[in-house]
Amino acid sequence: MEKIVLASGSPRRKELLARTGVVFSVVVSNGEENTNLTDPAETVEKLSQDKAISVADRLENESEPCLIIGADTVVAFEGKILGKPSDEEDALDTLLKLQGKSHQVYTGVTLLVKEQGIWKPYTFSERTDVEFYPVSREELLEYIKTGEPMDKAGSYGIQGKFGIYVKGICGDYNNVVGLPVGRLVYELKKMKINIRGMRK
Ligand SMILES: Cc1cn([C@H]2C[C@H](O)[C@@H](COP(=O)(O)OP(=O)(O)OP(=O)(O)O)O2)c(=O)[nH]c1=O
């Protein structure tokens, strides 16, 4: 494997993948993030595939063998999928719903590998349960003013200013931040992709 490409514009994913020590480049997918699916695990798996495939299409003329990594994160609460907020009001509605209760964060990951000239997707997803303490409307408005929620699924960043309201999590913390890097390394090992040789 000569080249690893992260198909994501998320700075958090870039930082998490960098922790593995592998050398990679970033190519941001430019497709629409749309599905009619209602199951959160199926949704993130499909969207992670779409992102990886959109980057593969753009790299079609690359001669080097390549592994493309796509990922997608959503929050699920009482059977509904919550993505990024459309505006500040939407962020407030979402956070009012989530405060004081537990919800699920799903990240889907697709590893797209070229085998005998054909792209083959290996897809999985991880779930982490997160619970917030009760948070007042005033506190939420103050938080939203920071702008932090706007590019994040579920309208919060566990790794940022919202961390002070988190009561507990069950599962992989990195999965909430956007990339379950432990599972990723484990899956690559199962696929016999030796990332050790690709480390800096
Ligand atoms: C719940 C939660 C989400 N997030 C982020 C992870 C993802 O980057 C983002 C969800 O949006 P995504 O659509 O999964 O990813 P993205 O738009 O940031 O990047 P790309 O599509 O180019 O891969 O929310 C946090 O950073 N912290 C959190 O606590």
PDB file of C-alpha atoms and ligand atoms in Angstrom:
ATOM      1  CA  MET A   1       0.000   0.000   0.000  1.00  0.00           C
ATOM      2  CA  GLU A   2       1.654   3.195  -1.203  1.00  0.00           C
ATOM      3  CA  LYS A   3      -0.805   5.878  -0.451  1.00  0.00           C
ATOM      4  CA  ILE A   4      -3.504   6.586   2.117  1.00  0.00           C
ATOM      5  CA  VAL A   5      -6.124   9.239   1.470  1.00  0.00           C
ATOM      6  CA  LEU A   6      -8.483  10.595   4.119  1.00  0.00           C
ATOM      7  CA  ALA A   7     -11.705  11.589   2.361  1.00  0.00           C
ATOM      8  CA  SER A   8     -12.710  14.181   4.940  1.00  0.00           C
ATOM      9  CA  GLY A   9     -12.500  17.884   5.571  1.00  0.00           C
ATOM     10  CA  SER A  10     -12.896  17.383   9.317  1.00  0.00           C
ATOM     11  CA  PRO A  11      -9.842  18.683  11.227  1.00  0.00           C
ATOM     12  CA  ARG A  12     -10.758  16.291  14.072  1.00  0.00           C
ATOM     13  CA  ARG A  13     -10.555  13.243  11.796  1.00  0.00           C
ATOM     14  CA  LYS A  14      -7.240  14.459  10.405  1.00  0.00           C
ATOM     15  CA  GLU A  15      -5.831  14.777  13.911  1.00  0.00           C
ATOM     16  CA  LEU A  16      -7.136  11.364  14.982  1.00  0.00           C
ATOM     17  CA  LEU A  17      -5.779   9.579  11.910  1.00  0.00           C
ATOM     18  CA  ALA A  18      -2.422  11.323  12.377  1.00  0.00           C
ATOM     19  CA  ARG A  19      -2.191   9.651  15.789  1.00  0.00           C
ATOM     20  CA  THR A  20      -1.719   6.270  14.088  1.00  0.00           C
ATOM     21  CA  GLY A  21       1.555   7.619  12.712  1.00  0.00           C
ATOM     22  CA  VAL A  22       0.670   6.777   9.087  1.00  0.00           C
ATOM     23  CA  VAL A  23       1.454   9.192   6.296  1.00  0.00           C
ATOM     24  CA  PHE A  24      -1.698  10.285   4.465  1.00  0.00           C
ATOM     25  CA  SER A  25      -3.084  13.048   2.347  1.00  0.00           C
ATOM     26  CA  VAL A  26      -6.498  14.680   2.557  1.00  0.00           C
ATOM     27  CA  VAL A  27      -8.929  14.929  -0.345  1.00  0.00           C
ATOM     28  CA  VAL A  28     -12.315  16.332   0.660  1.00  0.00           C
ATOM     29  CA  SER A  29     -15.348  14.635  -0.869  1.00  0.00           C
ATOM     30  CA  ASN A  30     -17.728  17.001  -2.561  1.00  0.00           C
ATOM     31  CA  GLY A  31     -20.843  14.859  -2.865  1.00  0.00           C
ATOM     32  CA  GLU A  32     -24.206  15.498  -1.242  1.00  0.00           C
ATOM     33  CA  GLU A  33     -24.720  13.900   2.179  1.00  0.00           C
ATOM     34  CA  ASN A  34     -28.150  12.385   1.559  1.00  0.00           C
ATOM     35  CA  THR A  35     -29.865   9.068   2.210  1.00  0.00           C
ATOM     36  CA  ASN A  36     -33.443   7.946   2.758  1.00  0.00           C
ATOM     37  CA  LEU A  37     -32.296   5.490   5.416  1.00  0.00           C
ATOM     38  CA  THR A  38     -33.697   5.766   8.934  1.00  0.00           C
ATOM     39  CA  ASP A  39     -31.396   3.405  10.815  1.00  0.00           C
ATOM     40  CA  PRO A  40     -28.432   5.430  12.187  1.00  0.00           C
ATOM     41  CA  ALA A  41     -25.820   2.680  11.726  1.00  0.00           C
ATOM     42  CA  GLU A  42     -26.926   2.020   8.129  1.00  0.00           C
ATOM     43  CA  THR A  43     -26.999   5.772   7.485  1.00  0.00           C
ATOM     44  CA  VAL A  44     -23.423   6.479   8.613  1.00  0.00           C
ATOM     45  CA  GLU A  45     -22.145   3.377   6.836  1.00  0.00           C
ATOM     46  CA  LYS A  46     -23.757   4.453   3.561  1.00  0.00           C
ATOM     47  CA  LEU A  47     -22.617   8.088   3.888  1.00  0.00           C
ATOM     48  CA  SER A  48     -19.040   7.017   4.704  1.00  0.00           C
ATOM     49  CA  GLN A  49     -19.096   4.894   1.533  1.00  0.00           C
ATOM     50  CA  ASP A  50     -20.457   7.755  -0.555  1.00  0.00           C
ATOM     51  CA  LYS A  51     -17.658  10.035   0.681  1.00  0.00           C
ATOM     52  CA  ALA A  52     -14.917   7.479  -0.036  1.00  0.00           C
ATOM     53  CA  ILE A  53     -16.349   6.665  -3.495  1.00  0.00           C
ATOM     54  CA  SER A  54     -16.647  10.338  -4.417  1.00  0.00           C
ATOM     55  CA  VAL A  55     -12.924  10.752  -3.698  1.00  0.00           C
ATOM     56  CA  ALA A  56     -12.084   7.514  -5.577  1.00  0.00           C
ATOM     57  CA  ASP A  57     -13.835   8.932  -8.652  1.00  0.00           C
ATOM     58  CA  ARG A  58     -11.613  11.987  -8.467  1.00  0.00           C
ATOM     59  CA  LEU A  59      -8.458   9.871  -8.063  1.00  0.00           C
ATOM     60  CA  GLU A  60      -9.361   7.522 -10.931  1.00  0.00           C
ATOM     61  CA  ASN A  61      -6.264   8.416 -12.934  1.00  0.00           C
ATOM     62  CA  GLU A  62      -3.853   7.882 -10.037  1.00  0.00           C
ATOM     63  CA  SER A  63      -1.599   4.946 -10.811  1.00  0.00           C
ATOM     64  CA  GLU A  64      -0.506   4.320  -7.222  1.00  0.00           C
ATOM     65  CA  PRO A  65      -2.316   1.688  -5.146  1.00  0.00           C
ATOM     66  CA  CYS A  66      -4.372   3.469  -2.642  1.00  0.00           C
ATOM     67  CA  LEU A  67      -6.507   3.145   0.485  1.00  0.00           C
ATOM     68  CA  ILE A  68      -9.258   5.739   0.828  1.00  0.00           C
ATOM     69  CA  ILE A  69     -10.846   6.332   4.238  1.00  0.00           C
ATOM     70  CA  GLY A  70     -14.314   7.910   4.436  1.00  0.00           C
ATOM     71  CA  ALA A  71     -16.269   8.571   7.642  1.00  0.00           C
ATOM     72  CA  ASP A  72     -19.574  10.014   8.760  1.00  0.00           C
ATOM     73  CA  THR A  73     -20.966  10.817  12.202  1.00  0.00           C
ATOM     74  CA  VAL A  74     -24.569  11.328  13.359  1.00  0.00           C
ATOM     75  CA  VAL A  75     -26.339  11.575  16.688  1.00  0.00           C
ATOM     76  CA  ALA A  76     -29.428   9.439  17.295  1.00  0.00           C
ATOM     77  CA  PHE A  77     -32.020  10.380  19.893  1.00  0.00           C
ATOM     78  CA  GLU A  78     -35.341   8.611  20.518  1.00  0.00           C
ATOM     79  CA  GLY A  79     -35.298   7.022  17.079  1.00  0.00           C
ATOM     80  CA  LYS A  80     -34.432  10.226  15.192  1.00  0.00           C
ATOM     81  CA  ILE A  81     -31.192  10.992  13.385  1.00  0.00           C
ATOM     82  CA  LEU A  82     -29.668  14.385  14.163  1.00  0.00           C
ATOM     83  CA  GLY A  83     -26.986  15.735  11.889  1.00  0.00           C
ATOM     84  CA  LYS A  84     -25.393  19.170  11.906  1.00  0.00           C
ATOM     85  CA  PRO A  85     -27.693  22.067  12.857  1.00  0.00           C
ATOM     86  CA  SER A  86     -29.164  24.155  10.038  1.00  0.00           C
ATOM     87  CA  ASP A  87     -28.912  27.334  12.137  1.00  0.00           C
ATOM     88  CA  GLU A  88     -28.586  28.516  15.747  1.00  0.00           C
ATOM     89  CA  GLU A  89     -32.269  27.939  16.490  1.00  0.00           C
ATOM     90  CA  ASP A  90     -31.973  24.353  15.307  1.00  0.00           C
ATOM     91  CA  ALA A  91     -28.868  23.923  17.499  1.00  0.00           C
ATOM     92  CA  LEU A  92     -30.832  25.212  20.520  1.00  0.00           C
ATOM     93  CA  ASP A  93     -33.777  22.864  19.794  1.00  0.00           C
ATOM     94  CA  THR A  94     -31.396  19.914  19.509  1.00  0.00           C
ATOM     95  CA  LEU A  95     -29.452  20.680  22.683  1.00  0.00           C
ATOM     96  CA  LEU A  96     -32.659  21.305  24.670  1.00  0.00           C
ATOM     97  CA  LYS A  97     -33.811  17.842  23.601  1.00  0.00           C
ATOM     98  CA  LEU A  98     -30.511  16.139  24.464  1.00  0.00           C
ATOM     99  CA  GLN A  99     -29.779  17.778  27.847  1.00  0.00           C
ATOM    100  CA  GLY A 100     -30.426  15.614  30.883  1.00  0.00           C
ATOM    101  CA  LYS A 101     -30.825  12.471  28.774  1.00  0.00           C
ATOM    102  CA  SER A 102     -28.750   9.892  27.016  1.00  0.00           C
ATOM    103  CA  HIS A 103     -28.270   9.633  23.232  1.00  0.00           C
ATOM    104  CA  GLN A 104     -26.207   7.616  20.796  1.00  0.00           C
ATOM    105  CA  VAL A 105     -23.389   8.765  18.534  1.00  0.00           C
ATOM    106  CA  TYR A 106     -22.693   6.648  15.450  1.00  0.00           C
ATOM    107  CA  THR A 107     -19.660   6.924  13.198  1.00  0.00           C
ATOM    108  CA  GLY A 108     -19.468   4.882  10.017  1.00  0.00           C
ATOM    109  CA  VAL A 109     -16.137   4.231   8.352  1.00  0.00           C
ATOM    110  CA  THR A 110     -15.418   2.935   4.863  1.00  0.00           C
ATOM    111  CA  LEU A 111     -12.016   1.617   3.854  1.00  0.00           C
ATOM    112  CA  LEU A 112     -11.927   1.602   0.070  1.00  0.00           C
ATOM    113  CA  VAL A 113      -9.161  -0.530  -1.350  1.00  0.00           C
ATOM    114  CA  LYS A 114      -8.260  -1.125  -4.981  1.00  0.00           C
ATOM    115  CA  GLU A 115      -7.990  -4.868  -5.607  1.00  0.00           C
ATOM    116  CA  GLN A 116      -7.117  -6.041  -9.130  1.00  0.00           C
ATOM    117  CA  GLY A 117      -8.155  -2.671 -10.496  1.00  0.00           C
ATOM    118  CA  ILE A 118     -11.534  -2.657  -8.743  1.00  0.00           C
ATOM    119  CA  TRP A 119     -12.434  -0.566  -5.708  1.00  0.00           C
ATOM    120  CA  LYS A 120     -13.684  -2.709  -2.847  1.00  0.00           C
ATOM    121  CA  PRO A 121     -15.378  -1.170   0.204  1.00  0.00           C
ATOM    122  CA  TYR A 122     -14.949  -2.487   3.756  1.00  0.00           C
ATOM    123  CA  THR A 123     -17.457  -0.714   5.960  1.00  0.00           C
ATOM    124  CA  PHE A 124     -18.194  -0.750   9.678  1.00  0.00           C
ATOM    125  CA  SER A 125     -19.757   1.508  12.295  1.00  0.00           C
ATOM    126  CA  GLU A 126     -19.278   2.167  15.990  1.00  0.00           C
ATOM    127  CA  ARG A 127     -21.779   3.388  18.565  1.00  0.00           C
ATOM    128  CA  THR A 128     -21.020   5.394  21.684  1.00  0.00           C
ATOM    129  CA  ASP A 129     -23.678   6.378  24.235  1.00  0.00           C
ATOM    130  CA  VAL A 130     -23.360   9.872  25.692  1.00  0.00           C
ATOM    131  CA  GLU A 131     -25.283  11.452  28.555  1.00  0.00           C
ATOM    132  CA  PHE A 132     -25.416  15.156  29.458  1.00  0.00           C
ATOM    133  CA  TYR A 133     -26.292  16.726  32.786  1.00  0.00           C
ATOM    134  CA  PRO A 134     -29.305  19.039  32.704  1.00  0.00           C
ATOM    135  CA  VAL A 135     -28.230  22.309  31.037  1.00  0.00           C
ATOM    136  CA  SER A 136     -30.264  25.552  31.193  1.00  0.00           C
ATOM    137  CA  ARG A 137     -31.495  27.471  28.153  1.00  0.00           C
ATOM    138  CA  GLU A 138     -29.187  30.371  29.143  1.00  0.00           C
ATOM    139  CA  GLU A 139     -26.155  28.101  29.281  1.00  0.00           C
ATOM    140  CA  LEU A 140     -27.069  26.626  25.898  1.00  0.00           C
ATOM    141  CA  LEU A 141     -27.507  30.068  24.316  1.00  0.00           C
ATOM    142  CA  GLU A 142     -24.106  31.083  25.665  1.00  0.00           C
ATOM    143  CA  TYR A 143     -22.592  27.917  24.233  1.00  0.00           C
ATOM    144  CA  ILE A 144     -24.225  28.402  20.823  1.00  0.00           C
ATOM    145  CA  LYS A 145     -22.801  31.942  20.670  1.00  0.00           C
ATOM    146  CA  THR A 146     -19.292  30.398  20.567  1.00  0.00           C
ATOM    147  CA  GLY A 147     -20.138  28.973  17.098  1.00  0.00           C
ATOM    148  CA  GLU A 148     -18.800  25.573  18.138  1.00  0.00           C
ATOM    149  CA  PRO A 149     -21.991  23.562  17.461  1.00  0.00           C
ATOM    150  CA  MET A 150     -22.456  24.633  13.857  1.00  0.00           C
ATOM    151  CA  ASP A 151     -20.213  22.080  12.098  1.00  0.00           C
ATOM    152  CA  LYS A 152     -20.955  19.209  14.471  1.00  0.00           C
ATOM    153  CA  ALA A 153     -23.476  16.384  14.485  1.00  0.00           C
ATOM    154  CA  GLY A 154     -25.882  16.804  17.400  1.00  0.00           C
ATOM    155  CA  SER A 155     -24.834  20.473  17.734  1.00  0.00           C
ATOM    156  CA  TYR A 156     -22.063  19.926  20.271  1.00  0.00           C
ATOM    157  CA  GLY A 157     -18.392  19.070  20.543  1.00  0.00           C
ATOM    158  CA  ILE A 158     -17.541  16.706  23.391  1.00  0.00           C
ATOM    159  CA  GLN A 159     -13.878  17.659  22.932  1.00  0.00           C
ATOM    160  CA  GLY A 160     -14.624  21.375  23.168  1.00  0.00           C
ATOM    161  CA  LYS A 161     -16.555  23.770  25.383  1.00  0.00           C
ATOM    162  CA  PHE A 162     -19.522  21.408  25.748  1.00  0.00           C
ATOM    163  CA  GLY A 163     -17.324  18.881  27.557  1.00  0.00           C
ATOM    164  CA  ILE A 164     -18.215  20.521  30.896  1.00  0.00           C
ATOM    165  CA  TYR A 165     -21.818  19.256  30.603  1.00  0.00           C
ATOM    166  CA  VAL A 166     -21.006  15.614  29.875  1.00  0.00           C
ATOM    167  CA  LYS A 167     -22.092  13.195  32.608  1.00  0.00           C
ATOM    168  CA  GLY A 168     -20.663  10.086  31.060  1.00  0.00           C
ATOM    169  CA  ILE A 169     -20.032   8.056  27.961  1.00  0.00           C
ATOM    170  CA  CYS A 170     -20.147   4.366  27.183  1.00  0.00           C
ATOM    171  CA  GLY A 171     -17.940   3.349  24.268  1.00  0.00           C
ATOM    172  CA  ASP A 172     -15.071   4.908  22.341  1.00  0.00           C
ATOM    173  CA  TYR A 173     -14.563   8.646  22.974  1.00  0.00           C
ATOM    174  CA  ASN A 174     -12.792   9.106  19.618  1.00  0.00           C
ATOM    175  CA  ASN A 175     -15.894   7.745  17.902  1.00  0.00           C
ATOM    176  CA  VAL A 176     -17.844  10.757  19.206  1.00  0.00           C
ATOM    177  CA  VAL A 177     -15.161  13.136  17.920  1.00  0.00           C
ATOM    178  CA  GLY A 178     -15.570  11.598  14.437  1.00  0.00           C
ATOM    179  CA  LEU A 179     -13.213   8.652  13.963  1.00  0.00           C
ATOM    180  CA  PRO A 180     -13.051   5.405  15.990  1.00  0.00           C
ATOM    181  CA  VAL A 181      -9.345   5.131  15.443  1.00  0.00           C
ATOM    182  CA  GLY A 182      -8.829   2.014  17.618  1.00  0.00           C
ATOM    183  CA  ARG A 183     -11.400   0.071  15.581  1.00  0.00           C
ATOM    184  CA  LEU A 184      -9.902   1.464  12.372  1.00  0.00           C
ATOM    185  CA  VAL A 185      -6.421   0.135  13.194  1.00  0.00           C
ATOM    186  CA  TYR A 186      -7.947  -3.204  14.280  1.00  0.00           C
ATOM    187  CA  GLU A 187      -9.917  -3.530  11.012  1.00  0.00           C
ATOM    188  CA  LEU A 188      -6.825  -2.664   8.927  1.00  0.00           C
ATOM    189  CA  LYS A 189      -4.916  -5.407  10.749  1.00  0.00           C
ATOM    190  CA  LYS A 190      -7.726  -7.885   9.994  1.00  0.00           C
ATOM    191  CA  MET A 191      -7.510  -6.850   6.327  1.00  0.00           C
ATOM    192  CA  LYS A 192      -3.763  -7.599   6.527  1.00  0.00           C
ATOM    193  CA  ILE A 193      -2.950  -3.987   5.728  1.00  0.00           C
ATOM    194  CA  ASN A 194       0.246  -3.379   7.597  1.00  0.00           C
ATOM    195  CA  ILE A 195       0.164   0.266   8.619  1.00  0.00           C
ATOM    196  CA  ARG A 196       3.414  -0.109  10.577  1.00  0.00           C
ATOM    197  CA  GLY A 197       5.396   0.066   7.359  1.00  0.00           C
ATOM    198  CA  MET A 198       3.582   3.253   6.446  1.00  0.00           C
ATOM    199  CA  ARG A 199       4.409   5.143   9.624  1.00  0.00           C
ATOM    200  CA  LYS A 200       6.514   8.268   9.623  1.00  0.00           C
TER     201      LYS A 200
HETATM  202  C1  LIG B   1     -20.988  14.640  18.444  1.00  0.00           C
HETATM  203  C2  LIG B   1     -19.742  15.286  17.916  1.00  0.00           C
HETATM  204  C3  LIG B   1     -19.521  15.436  16.560  1.00  0.00           C
HETATM  205  N1  LIG B   1     -18.383  16.028  16.097  1.00  0.00           N
HETATM  206  C4  LIG B   1     -18.139  16.185  14.649  1.00  0.00           C
HETATM  207  C5  LIG B   1     -17.476  14.996  13.957  1.00  0.00           C
HETATM  208  C6  LIG B   1     -17.727  15.290  12.492  1.00  0.00           C
HETATM  209  O1  LIG B   1     -16.606  16.055  11.995  1.00  0.00           O
HETATM  210  C7  LIG B   1     -18.989  16.162  12.508  1.00  0.00           C
HETATM  211  C8  LIG B   1     -20.124  15.486  11.805  1.00  0.00           C
HETATM  212  O2  LIG B   1     -20.090  15.790  10.450  1.00  0.00           O
HETATM  213  P1  LIG B   1     -19.696  14.771   9.306  1.00  0.00           P
HETATM  214  O3  LIG B   1     -20.618  15.023   8.152  1.00  0.00           O
HETATM  215  O4  LIG B   1     -19.608  13.371   9.823  1.00  0.00           O
HETATM  216  O5  LIG B   1     -18.203  15.200   8.888  1.00  0.00           O
HETATM  217  P2  LIG B   1     -17.635  16.603   8.433  1.00  0.00           P
HETATM  218  O6  LIG B   1     -18.646  17.390   7.626  1.00  0.00           O
HETATM  219  O7  LIG B   1     -17.048  17.286   9.639  1.00  0.00           O
HETATM  220  O8  LIG B   1     -16.413  16.201   7.503  1.00  0.00           O
HETATM  221  P3  LIG B   1     -16.450  15.359   6.108  1.00  0.00           P
HETATM  222  O9  LIG B   1     -17.890  15.196   5.649  1.00  0.00           O
HETATM  223  O10 LIG B   1     -15.630  16.154   5.139  1.00  0.00           O
HETATM  224  O11 LIG B   1     -15.818  14.024   6.447  1.00  0.00           O
HETATM  225  O12 LIG B   1     -19.313  16.377  13.889  1.00  0.00           O
HETATM  226  C9  LIG B   1     -17.408  16.498  16.983  1.00  0.00           C
HETATM  227  O13 LIG B   1     -16.374  17.037  16.565  1.00  0.00           O
HETATM  228  N2  LIG B   1     -17.618  16.333  18.328  1.00  0.00           N
HETATM  229  C10 LIG B   1     -18.726  15.772  18.854  1.00  0.00           C
HETATM  230  O14 LIG B   1     -18.840  15.663  20.093  1.00  0.00           O
END
